[in-house]
XYZ file of C-alpha atoms in Angstrom:
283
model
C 13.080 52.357 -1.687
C 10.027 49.794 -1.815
C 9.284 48.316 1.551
C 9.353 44.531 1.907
C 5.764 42.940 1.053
C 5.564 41.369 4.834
C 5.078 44.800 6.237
C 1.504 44.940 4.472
C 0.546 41.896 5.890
C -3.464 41.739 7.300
C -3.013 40.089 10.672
C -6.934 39.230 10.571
C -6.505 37.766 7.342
C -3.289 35.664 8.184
C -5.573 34.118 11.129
C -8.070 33.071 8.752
C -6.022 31.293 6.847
C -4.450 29.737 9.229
C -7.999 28.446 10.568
C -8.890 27.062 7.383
C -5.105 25.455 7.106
C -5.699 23.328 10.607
C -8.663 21.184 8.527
C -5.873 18.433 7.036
C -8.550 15.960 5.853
C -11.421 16.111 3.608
C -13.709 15.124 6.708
C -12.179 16.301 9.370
C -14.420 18.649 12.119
C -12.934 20.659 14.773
C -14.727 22.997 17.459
C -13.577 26.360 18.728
C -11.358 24.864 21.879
C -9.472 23.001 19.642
C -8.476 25.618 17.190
C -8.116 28.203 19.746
C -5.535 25.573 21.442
C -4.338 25.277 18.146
C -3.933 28.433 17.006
C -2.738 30.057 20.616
C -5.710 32.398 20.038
C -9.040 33.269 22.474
C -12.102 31.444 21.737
C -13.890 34.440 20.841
C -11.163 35.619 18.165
C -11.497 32.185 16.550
C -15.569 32.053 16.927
C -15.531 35.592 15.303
C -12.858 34.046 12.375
C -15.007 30.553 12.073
C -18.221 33.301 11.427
C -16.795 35.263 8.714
C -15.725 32.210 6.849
C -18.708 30.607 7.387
C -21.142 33.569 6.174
C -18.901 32.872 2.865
C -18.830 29.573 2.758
C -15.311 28.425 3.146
C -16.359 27.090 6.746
C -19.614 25.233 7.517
C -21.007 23.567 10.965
C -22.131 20.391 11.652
C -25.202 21.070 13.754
C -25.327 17.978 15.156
C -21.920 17.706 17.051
C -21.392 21.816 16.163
C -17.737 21.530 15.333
C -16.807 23.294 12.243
C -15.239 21.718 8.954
C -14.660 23.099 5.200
C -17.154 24.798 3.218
C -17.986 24.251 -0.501
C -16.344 27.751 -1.535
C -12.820 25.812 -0.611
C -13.521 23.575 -3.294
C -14.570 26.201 -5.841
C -11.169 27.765 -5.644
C -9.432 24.746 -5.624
C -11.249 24.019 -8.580
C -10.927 27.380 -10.223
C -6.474 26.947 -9.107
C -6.848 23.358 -11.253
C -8.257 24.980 -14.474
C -5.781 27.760 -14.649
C -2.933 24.826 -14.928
C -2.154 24.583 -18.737
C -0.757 21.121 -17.853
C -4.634 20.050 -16.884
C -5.533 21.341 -20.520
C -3.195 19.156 -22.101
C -2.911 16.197 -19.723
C -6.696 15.467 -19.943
C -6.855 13.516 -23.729
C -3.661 11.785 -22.586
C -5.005 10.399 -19.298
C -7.807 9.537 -21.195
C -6.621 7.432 -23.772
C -3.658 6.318 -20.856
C -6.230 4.808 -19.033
C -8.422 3.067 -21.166
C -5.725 1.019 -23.244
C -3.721 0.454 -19.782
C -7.025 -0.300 -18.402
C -5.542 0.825 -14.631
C -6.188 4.281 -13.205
C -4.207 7.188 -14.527
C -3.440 10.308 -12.947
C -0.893 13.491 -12.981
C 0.585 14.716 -9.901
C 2.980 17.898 -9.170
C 5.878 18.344 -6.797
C 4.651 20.239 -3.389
C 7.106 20.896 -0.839
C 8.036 17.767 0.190
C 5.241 15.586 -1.172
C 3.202 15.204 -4.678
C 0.111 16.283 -5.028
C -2.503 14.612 -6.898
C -4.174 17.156 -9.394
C -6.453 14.961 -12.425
C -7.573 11.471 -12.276
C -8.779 8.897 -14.883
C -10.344 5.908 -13.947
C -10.546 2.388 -16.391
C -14.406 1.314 -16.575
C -13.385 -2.078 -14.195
C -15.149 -2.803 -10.993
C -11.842 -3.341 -9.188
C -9.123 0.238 -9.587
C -7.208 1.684 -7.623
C -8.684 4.656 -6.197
C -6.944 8.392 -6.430
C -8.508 11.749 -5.940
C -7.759 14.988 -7.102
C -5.748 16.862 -4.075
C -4.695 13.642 -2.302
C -0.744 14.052 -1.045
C 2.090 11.425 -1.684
C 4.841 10.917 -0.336
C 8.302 11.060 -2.097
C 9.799 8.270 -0.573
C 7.860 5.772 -1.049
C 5.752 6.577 -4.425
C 6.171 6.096 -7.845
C 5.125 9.423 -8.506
C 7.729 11.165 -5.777
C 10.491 8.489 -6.896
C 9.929 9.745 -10.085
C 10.460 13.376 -8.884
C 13.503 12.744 -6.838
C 14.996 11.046 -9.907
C 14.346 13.568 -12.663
C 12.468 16.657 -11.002
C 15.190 17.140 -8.447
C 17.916 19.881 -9.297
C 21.307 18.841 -10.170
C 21.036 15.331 -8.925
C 24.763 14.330 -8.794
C 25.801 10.862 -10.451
C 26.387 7.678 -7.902
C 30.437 8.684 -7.979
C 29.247 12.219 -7.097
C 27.356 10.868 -4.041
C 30.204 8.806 -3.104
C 31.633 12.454 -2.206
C 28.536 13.804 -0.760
C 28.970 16.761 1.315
C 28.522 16.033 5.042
C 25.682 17.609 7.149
C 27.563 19.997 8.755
C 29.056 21.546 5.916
C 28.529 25.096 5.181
C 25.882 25.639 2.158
C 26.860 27.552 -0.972
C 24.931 28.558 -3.931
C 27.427 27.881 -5.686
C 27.097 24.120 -4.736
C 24.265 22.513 -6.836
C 24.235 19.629 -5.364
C 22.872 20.368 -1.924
C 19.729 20.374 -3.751
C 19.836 16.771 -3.634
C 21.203 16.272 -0.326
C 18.521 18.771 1.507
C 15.982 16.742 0.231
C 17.055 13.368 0.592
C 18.187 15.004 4.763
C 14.740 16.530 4.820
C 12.612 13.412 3.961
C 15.216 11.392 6.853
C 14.340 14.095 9.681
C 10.371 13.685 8.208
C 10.395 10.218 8.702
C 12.010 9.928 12.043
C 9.103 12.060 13.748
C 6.082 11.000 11.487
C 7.532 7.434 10.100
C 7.534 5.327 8.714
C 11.929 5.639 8.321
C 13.430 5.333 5.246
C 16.039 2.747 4.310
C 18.595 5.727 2.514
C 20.535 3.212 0.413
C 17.551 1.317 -1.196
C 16.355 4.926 -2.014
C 18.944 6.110 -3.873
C 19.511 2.563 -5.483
C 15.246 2.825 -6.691
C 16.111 6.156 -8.165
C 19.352 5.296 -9.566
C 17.276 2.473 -11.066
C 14.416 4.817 -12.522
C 16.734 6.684 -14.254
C 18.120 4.161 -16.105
C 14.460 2.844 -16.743
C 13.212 6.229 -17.653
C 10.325 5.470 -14.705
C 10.016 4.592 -11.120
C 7.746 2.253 -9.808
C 6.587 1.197 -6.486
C 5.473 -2.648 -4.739
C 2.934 -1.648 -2.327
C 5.315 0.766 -0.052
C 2.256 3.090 0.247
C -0.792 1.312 -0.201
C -0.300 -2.382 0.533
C -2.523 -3.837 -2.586
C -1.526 -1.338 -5.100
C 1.081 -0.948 -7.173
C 2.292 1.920 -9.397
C 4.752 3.443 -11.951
C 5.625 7.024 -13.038
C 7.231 9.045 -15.325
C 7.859 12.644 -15.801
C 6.775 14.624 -18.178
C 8.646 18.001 -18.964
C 7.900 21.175 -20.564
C 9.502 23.389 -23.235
C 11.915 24.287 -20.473
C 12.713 20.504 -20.053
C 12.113 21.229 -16.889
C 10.033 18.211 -15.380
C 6.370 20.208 -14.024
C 5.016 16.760 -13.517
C 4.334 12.890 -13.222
C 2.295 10.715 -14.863
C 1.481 7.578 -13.080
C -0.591 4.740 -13.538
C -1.744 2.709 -10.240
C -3.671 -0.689 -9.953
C -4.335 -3.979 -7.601
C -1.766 -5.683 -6.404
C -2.950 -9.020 -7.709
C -3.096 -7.599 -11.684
C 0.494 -5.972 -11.696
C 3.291 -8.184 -10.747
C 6.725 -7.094 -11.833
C 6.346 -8.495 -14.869
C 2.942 -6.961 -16.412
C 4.219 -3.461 -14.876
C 7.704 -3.719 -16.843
C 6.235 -5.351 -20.113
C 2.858 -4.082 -20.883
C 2.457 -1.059 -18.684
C 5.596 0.782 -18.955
C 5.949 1.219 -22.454
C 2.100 2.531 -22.522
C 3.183 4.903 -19.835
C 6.381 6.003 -21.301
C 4.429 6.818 -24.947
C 1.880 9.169 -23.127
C 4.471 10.804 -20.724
C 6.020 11.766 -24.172
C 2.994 12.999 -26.199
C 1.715 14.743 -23.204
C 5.528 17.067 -22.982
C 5.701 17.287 -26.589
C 2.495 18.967 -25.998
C 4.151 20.993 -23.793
C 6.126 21.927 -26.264
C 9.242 19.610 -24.877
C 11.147 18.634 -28.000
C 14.234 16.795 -26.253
């Protein structure tokens, strides 16, 4: 009988992980108190951790204020993660090309827990773009690139008469019950909001999404970045399984409704296609 992988698990190793998992932001610094308040560890277990990973480079120190923050090795793997993504390999040309006749940033991002994570950019040659980095996180709720997820990336979405008879909280799950999918998510995102905010407005939700699929993209009026606007599509896979969105984000000022719905979507909606059919989609 094979044991269960969790009883090989390197305690020493789980701590150093979990060190380099309390950095949430590209900048952030943090001394040994902190993490060892943190991490409900003794300073000198965590100076002994914050050593190792320094001597290779995940962790470096600030010798001016000697707190601690991420080393260049993190960004080698994260890197070296990116290029083993056949989606990257493909997506590439077509942000290219997205971006320079859209002449607005382009960019793919993937479905991660309960947000979407930014993994290639493309910027237009204009002074004034919106800005997105590879590895920034998005929220589903109010993104057109996590709008775009809940309306075709999550499994068995049921139909607006099908929510009508949504299963209440308290009922008991079952596999056989497809979609609690939905409902987990959509309950998730709620309990999310109402610690971290800001909360979201459940009916205009479902009506954006119920509006995305009929569009065949979602888009978004400056819910998460006041001057920017944004739409999204998914793109899908041989599977048709949606592994993605493709978005395109700009100023505020150049996309009104109209200009997003007109010019932009139908540029976005031609590359979301090429880039599945590259995939090998065929739907």
């Amino acid at each position: 009988m094979r044991r269960d992988k969790s009883n090989y698990i390197i305690q020493s190793v789980t701590h150093a992980l979990d060190v380099l998992e309390q950095f949430g932001s590209p900048d952030e610094e943090l001394g040994v108190t902190e993490l060892s308040k943190r991490l409900k560890l003794h300073k000198n277990n965590v100076f002994r951790l914050l050593a190792t990973l320094e001597s290779r480079g995940y962790i470096e120190q600030n010798k001016a204020t000697e707190n601690y923050r991420l080393g260049v090795r993190c960004l080698h793997l994260g890197q070296r993660y990116l290029a083993q993504l056949g989606l990257l390999h493909q997506a590439r040309p077509v942000l290219f090309e997205l971006a320079r006749k859209a002449e607005e940033t382009a960019f793919l991002a993937v479905a991660r827990d309960y947000s979407m994570v930014t993994v290639e950019v493309e910027e237009p040659p204009r002074p004034v773009r919106a800005v997105a980095r590879p590895g920034d996180l998005l929220p589903l709720a109010s993104t057109a690139v996590g709008k775009a997820h809940l309306a075709f990336g999550t499994r068995s979405r049921p139909s607006a008469d099908a929510r009508d008879r949504a299963p209440s909280p308290k009922a008991k799950r079952q596999d056989s019950t497809p979609d609690f999918a939905w409902y987990d998510t959509l309950r998730s995102l709620e309990r999310m909001a109402a610690q971290q905010g800001p909360e979201i407005d459940r009916a205009k939700l479902e009506k954006q999404i119920d509006e995305a699929v009929e569009r065949g993209y979602a888009v978004e009026y400056g819910e998460f970045c006041p001057d920017v606007h944004s739409l999204a599509a998914p793109v899908r896979d041989y599977t048709h399984t949606m592994v993605a969105a493709l978005g395109l984000a700009g100023p505020a000022f150049r996309l009104p409704a109209e200009v997003l719905e007109r010019k932009l979507a139908p540029e976005l909606l031609d590359a979301a296609s090429r880039l599945s059919a590259r995939l090998g989609f065929t739907g």
